[in-house]
Tab-separated table of C-alpha atoms in Angstrom:
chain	number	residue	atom	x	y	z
A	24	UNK	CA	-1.482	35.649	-3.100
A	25	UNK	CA	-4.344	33.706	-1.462
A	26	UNK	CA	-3.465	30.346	-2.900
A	27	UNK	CA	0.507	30.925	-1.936
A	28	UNK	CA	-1.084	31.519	1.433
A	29	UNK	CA	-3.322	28.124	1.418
A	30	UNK	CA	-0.145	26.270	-0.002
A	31	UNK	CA	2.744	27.560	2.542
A	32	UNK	CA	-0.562	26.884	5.657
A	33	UNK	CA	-1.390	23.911	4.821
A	34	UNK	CA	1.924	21.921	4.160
A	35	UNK	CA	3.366	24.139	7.996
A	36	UNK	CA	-0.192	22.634	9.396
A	37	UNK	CA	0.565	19.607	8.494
A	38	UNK	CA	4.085	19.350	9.478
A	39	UNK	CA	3.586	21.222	13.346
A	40	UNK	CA	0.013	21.364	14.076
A	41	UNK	CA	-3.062	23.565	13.085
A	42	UNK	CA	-2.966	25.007	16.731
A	43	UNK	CA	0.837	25.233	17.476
A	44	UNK	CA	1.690	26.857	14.206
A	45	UNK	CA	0.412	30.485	14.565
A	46	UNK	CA	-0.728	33.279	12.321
A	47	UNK	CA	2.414	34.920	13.457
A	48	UNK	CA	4.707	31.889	12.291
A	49	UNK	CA	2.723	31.819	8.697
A	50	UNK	CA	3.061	35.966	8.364
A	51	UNK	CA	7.107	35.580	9.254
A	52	UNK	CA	7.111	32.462	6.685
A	53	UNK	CA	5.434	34.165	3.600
A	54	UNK	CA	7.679	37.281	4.364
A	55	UNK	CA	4.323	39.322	5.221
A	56	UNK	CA	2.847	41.700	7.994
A	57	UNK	CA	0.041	40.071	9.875
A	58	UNK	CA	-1.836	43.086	8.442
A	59	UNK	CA	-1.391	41.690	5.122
A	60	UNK	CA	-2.210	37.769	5.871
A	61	UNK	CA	-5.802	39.224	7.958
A	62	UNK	CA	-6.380	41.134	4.933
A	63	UNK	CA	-6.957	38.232	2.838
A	64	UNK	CA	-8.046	35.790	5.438
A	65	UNK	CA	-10.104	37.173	8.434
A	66	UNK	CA	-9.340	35.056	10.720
A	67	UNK	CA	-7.013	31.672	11.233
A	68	UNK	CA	-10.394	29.461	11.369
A	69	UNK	CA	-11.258	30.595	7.705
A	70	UNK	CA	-7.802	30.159	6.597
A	71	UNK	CA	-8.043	26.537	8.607
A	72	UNK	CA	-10.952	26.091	6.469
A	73	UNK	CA	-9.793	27.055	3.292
A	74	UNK	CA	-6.623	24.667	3.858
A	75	UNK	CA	-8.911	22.133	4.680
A	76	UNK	CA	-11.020	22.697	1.539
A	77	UNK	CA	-7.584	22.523	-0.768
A	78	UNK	CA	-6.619	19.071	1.276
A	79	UNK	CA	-9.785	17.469	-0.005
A	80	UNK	CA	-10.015	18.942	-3.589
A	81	UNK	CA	-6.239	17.321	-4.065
A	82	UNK	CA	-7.691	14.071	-2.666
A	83	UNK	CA	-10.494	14.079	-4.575
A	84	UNK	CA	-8.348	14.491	-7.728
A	85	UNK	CA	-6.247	11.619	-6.487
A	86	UNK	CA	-7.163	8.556	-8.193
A	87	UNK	CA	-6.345	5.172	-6.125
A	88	UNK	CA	-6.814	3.196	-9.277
A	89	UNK	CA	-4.420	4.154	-11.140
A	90	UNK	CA	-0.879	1.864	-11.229
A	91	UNK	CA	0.764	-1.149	-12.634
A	92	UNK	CA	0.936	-5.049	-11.033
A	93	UNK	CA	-1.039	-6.693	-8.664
A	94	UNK	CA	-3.750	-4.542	-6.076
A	95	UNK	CA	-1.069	-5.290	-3.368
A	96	UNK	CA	1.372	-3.380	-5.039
A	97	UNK	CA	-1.076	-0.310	-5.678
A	98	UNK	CA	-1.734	-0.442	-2.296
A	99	UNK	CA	1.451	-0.181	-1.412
A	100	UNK	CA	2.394	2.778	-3.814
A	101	UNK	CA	-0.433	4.579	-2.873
A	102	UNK	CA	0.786	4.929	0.524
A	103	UNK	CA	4.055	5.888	-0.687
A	104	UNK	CA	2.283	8.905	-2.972
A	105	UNK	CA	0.037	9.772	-0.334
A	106	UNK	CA	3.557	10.033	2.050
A	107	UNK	CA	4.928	12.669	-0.781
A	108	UNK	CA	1.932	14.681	-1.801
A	109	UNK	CA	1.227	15.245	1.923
A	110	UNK	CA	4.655	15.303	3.882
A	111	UNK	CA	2.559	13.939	7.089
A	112	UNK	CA	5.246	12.782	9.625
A	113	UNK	CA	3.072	12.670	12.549
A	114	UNK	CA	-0.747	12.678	13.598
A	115	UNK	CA	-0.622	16.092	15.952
A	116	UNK	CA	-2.296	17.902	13.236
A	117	UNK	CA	-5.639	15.808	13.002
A	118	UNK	CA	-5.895	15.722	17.155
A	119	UNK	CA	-5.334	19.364	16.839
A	120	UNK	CA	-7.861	19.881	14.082
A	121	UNK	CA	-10.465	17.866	16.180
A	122	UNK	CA	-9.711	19.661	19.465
A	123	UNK	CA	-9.545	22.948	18.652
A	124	UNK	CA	-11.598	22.884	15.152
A	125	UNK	CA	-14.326	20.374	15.837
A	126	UNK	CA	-16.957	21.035	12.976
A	127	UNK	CA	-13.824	21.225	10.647
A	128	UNK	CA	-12.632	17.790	12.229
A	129	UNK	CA	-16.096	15.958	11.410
A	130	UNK	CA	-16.475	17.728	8.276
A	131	UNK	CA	-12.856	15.865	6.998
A	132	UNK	CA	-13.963	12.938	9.176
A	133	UNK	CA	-16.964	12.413	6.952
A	134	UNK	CA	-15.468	12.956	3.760
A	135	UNK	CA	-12.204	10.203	4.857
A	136	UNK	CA	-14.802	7.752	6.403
A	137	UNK	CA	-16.469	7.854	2.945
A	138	UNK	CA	-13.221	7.892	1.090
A	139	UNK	CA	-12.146	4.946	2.937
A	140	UNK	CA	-15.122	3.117	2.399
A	141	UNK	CA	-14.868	3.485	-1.104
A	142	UNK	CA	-11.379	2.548	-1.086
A	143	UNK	CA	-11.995	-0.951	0.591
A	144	UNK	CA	-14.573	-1.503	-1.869
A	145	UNK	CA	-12.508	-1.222	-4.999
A	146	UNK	CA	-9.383	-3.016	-3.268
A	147	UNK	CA	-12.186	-5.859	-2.295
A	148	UNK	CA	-13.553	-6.311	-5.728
A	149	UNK	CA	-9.971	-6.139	-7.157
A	150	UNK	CA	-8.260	-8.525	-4.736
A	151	UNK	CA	-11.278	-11.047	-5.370
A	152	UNK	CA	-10.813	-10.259	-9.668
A	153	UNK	CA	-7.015	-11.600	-9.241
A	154	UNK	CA	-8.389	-14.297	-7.405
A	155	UNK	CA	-5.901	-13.408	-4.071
A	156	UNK	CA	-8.297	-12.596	-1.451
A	157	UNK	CA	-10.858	-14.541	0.239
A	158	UNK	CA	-14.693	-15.316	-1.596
A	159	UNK	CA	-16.412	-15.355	1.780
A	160	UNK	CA	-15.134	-11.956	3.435
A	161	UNK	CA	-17.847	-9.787	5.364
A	162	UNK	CA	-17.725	-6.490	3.789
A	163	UNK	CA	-19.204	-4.600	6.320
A	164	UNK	CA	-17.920	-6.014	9.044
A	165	UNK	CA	-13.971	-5.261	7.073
A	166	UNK	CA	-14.950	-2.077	6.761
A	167	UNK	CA	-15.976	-1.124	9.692
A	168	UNK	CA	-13.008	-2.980	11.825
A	169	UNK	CA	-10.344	-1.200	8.457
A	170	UNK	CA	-11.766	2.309	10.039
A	171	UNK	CA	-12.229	1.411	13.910
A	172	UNK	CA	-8.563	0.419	13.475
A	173	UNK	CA	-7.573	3.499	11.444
A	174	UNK	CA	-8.837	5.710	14.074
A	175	UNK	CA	-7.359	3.773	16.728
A	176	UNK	CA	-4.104	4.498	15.036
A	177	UNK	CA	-3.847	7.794	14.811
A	178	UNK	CA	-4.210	7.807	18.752
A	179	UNK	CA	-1.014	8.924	21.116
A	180	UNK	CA	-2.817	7.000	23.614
A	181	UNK	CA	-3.118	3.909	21.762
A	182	UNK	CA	0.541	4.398	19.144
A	183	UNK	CA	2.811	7.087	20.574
A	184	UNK	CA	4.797	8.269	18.338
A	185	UNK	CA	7.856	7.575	20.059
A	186	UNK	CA	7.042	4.584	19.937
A	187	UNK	CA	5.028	4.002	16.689
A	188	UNK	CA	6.388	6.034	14.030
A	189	UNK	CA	3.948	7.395	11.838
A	190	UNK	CA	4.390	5.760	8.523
A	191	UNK	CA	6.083	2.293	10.050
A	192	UNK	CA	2.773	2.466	11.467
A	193	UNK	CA	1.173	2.675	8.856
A	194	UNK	CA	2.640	0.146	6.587
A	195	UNK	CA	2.690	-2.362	9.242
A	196	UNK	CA	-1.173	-1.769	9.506
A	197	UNK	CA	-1.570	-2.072	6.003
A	198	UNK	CA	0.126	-5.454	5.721
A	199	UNK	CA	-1.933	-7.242	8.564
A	200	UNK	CA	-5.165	-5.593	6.963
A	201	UNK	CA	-3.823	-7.255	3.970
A	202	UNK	CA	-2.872	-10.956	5.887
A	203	UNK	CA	-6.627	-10.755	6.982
A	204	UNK	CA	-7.809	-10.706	3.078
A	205	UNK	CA	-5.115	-12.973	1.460
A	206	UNK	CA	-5.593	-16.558	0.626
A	207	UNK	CA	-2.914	-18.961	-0.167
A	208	UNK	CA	-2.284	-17.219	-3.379
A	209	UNK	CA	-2.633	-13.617	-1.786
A	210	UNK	CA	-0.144	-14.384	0.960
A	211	UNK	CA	2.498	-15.517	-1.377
A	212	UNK	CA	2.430	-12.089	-3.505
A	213	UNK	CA	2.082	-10.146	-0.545
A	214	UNK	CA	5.176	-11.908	1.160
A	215	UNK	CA	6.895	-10.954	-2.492
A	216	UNK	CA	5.759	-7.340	-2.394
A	217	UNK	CA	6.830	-6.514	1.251
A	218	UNK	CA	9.951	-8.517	0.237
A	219	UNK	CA	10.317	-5.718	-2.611
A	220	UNK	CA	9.853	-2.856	-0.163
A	221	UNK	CA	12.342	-4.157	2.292
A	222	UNK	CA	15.143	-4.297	-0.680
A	223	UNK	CA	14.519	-0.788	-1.533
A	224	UNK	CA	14.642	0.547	2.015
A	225	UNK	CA	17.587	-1.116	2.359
A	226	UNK	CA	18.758	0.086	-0.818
């Protein structure tokens, strides 16, 4: 019963909000008295925490180097499989998780800053392999602005979402990260790739 409980929280946290969806909501959900749901988690900041705890486990089992073609593409299907493991449509959830569960926040702060990190590293080392990204690129600095940005993103006050959807969002940030790497080579299979995706959003 405790991991349906984790499952059915964490996917309704991530759709409305760790704050505006309730204890209440999640009992009526499951089919449950609140009784029942207190009985197994104490309170809604364990439950938050155990959520939080299955979100990185399923990321840490996710492996970013798997795929076929070019590191372009990868990057590209990653964010589509990241888009369907997670269902995230919209960045309420992490603004709520840092406002009203700060030590949760920094806790999945640190583990995505380090995730991140090693992402840019691997895509890096892979982009320079196929010989489509820039020799002289200043890791640090890239990695650094790749996360400054990132956070920026997930701002209302910088990208409202009525405004900014959240995933248009983030494949347009993903393709001028990319147009900062690319070199001559690089730009023409990124220009085919994002070519690829506009067919099949079309289609």
């Amino acid at each position: 019963m405790k991991e349906k409980i984790i499952k059915t929280a964490l996917e309704h946290f991530i759709q409305y909000g760790f704050k505006t969806f309730t204890m209440d909501d999640l009992a009526k959900e499951l089919g449950i008295s609140k009784k029942t749901l207190y009985e197994h988690f104490a309170t809604k900041n364990i439950l938050v925490e155990a959520c939080l705890d299955s979100f990185i486990d399923t990321m840490k089992a996710f492996d970013f180097t798997e795929g076929e073609g070019s590191i372009i593409e990868r990057i590209f299907a990653n964010n589509v499989k990241t888009q369907q493991m997670f269902k995230v449509t919209n960045t309420r959830p992490l603004w709520e998780l840092q406002k009203h569960f700060p030590e949760l926040y920094e806790r999945l702060d640190a583990f995505l800053l380090d995730r991140n990190f090693e992402w840019i590293d691997y895509i890096l080392e892979q982009g320079r392999k196929e010989g489509i990204f820039h020799k002289y690129i200043n890791d640090k600095f890239y990695k650094a602005f790749y996360v400054s940005m990132n956070l920026a993103r997930c701002s209302p006050k910088y990208f409202p979402e009525t405004e900014f959807p959240l995933w248009d969002t983030i494949l347009n940030s993903t393709e001028y990260f990319l147009r900062i790497l690319v070199n001559e080579k690089g730009l023409k299979e990124l220009e085919r790739v994002l070519q690829s995706q506009r067919q099949q959003s079309a289609g």
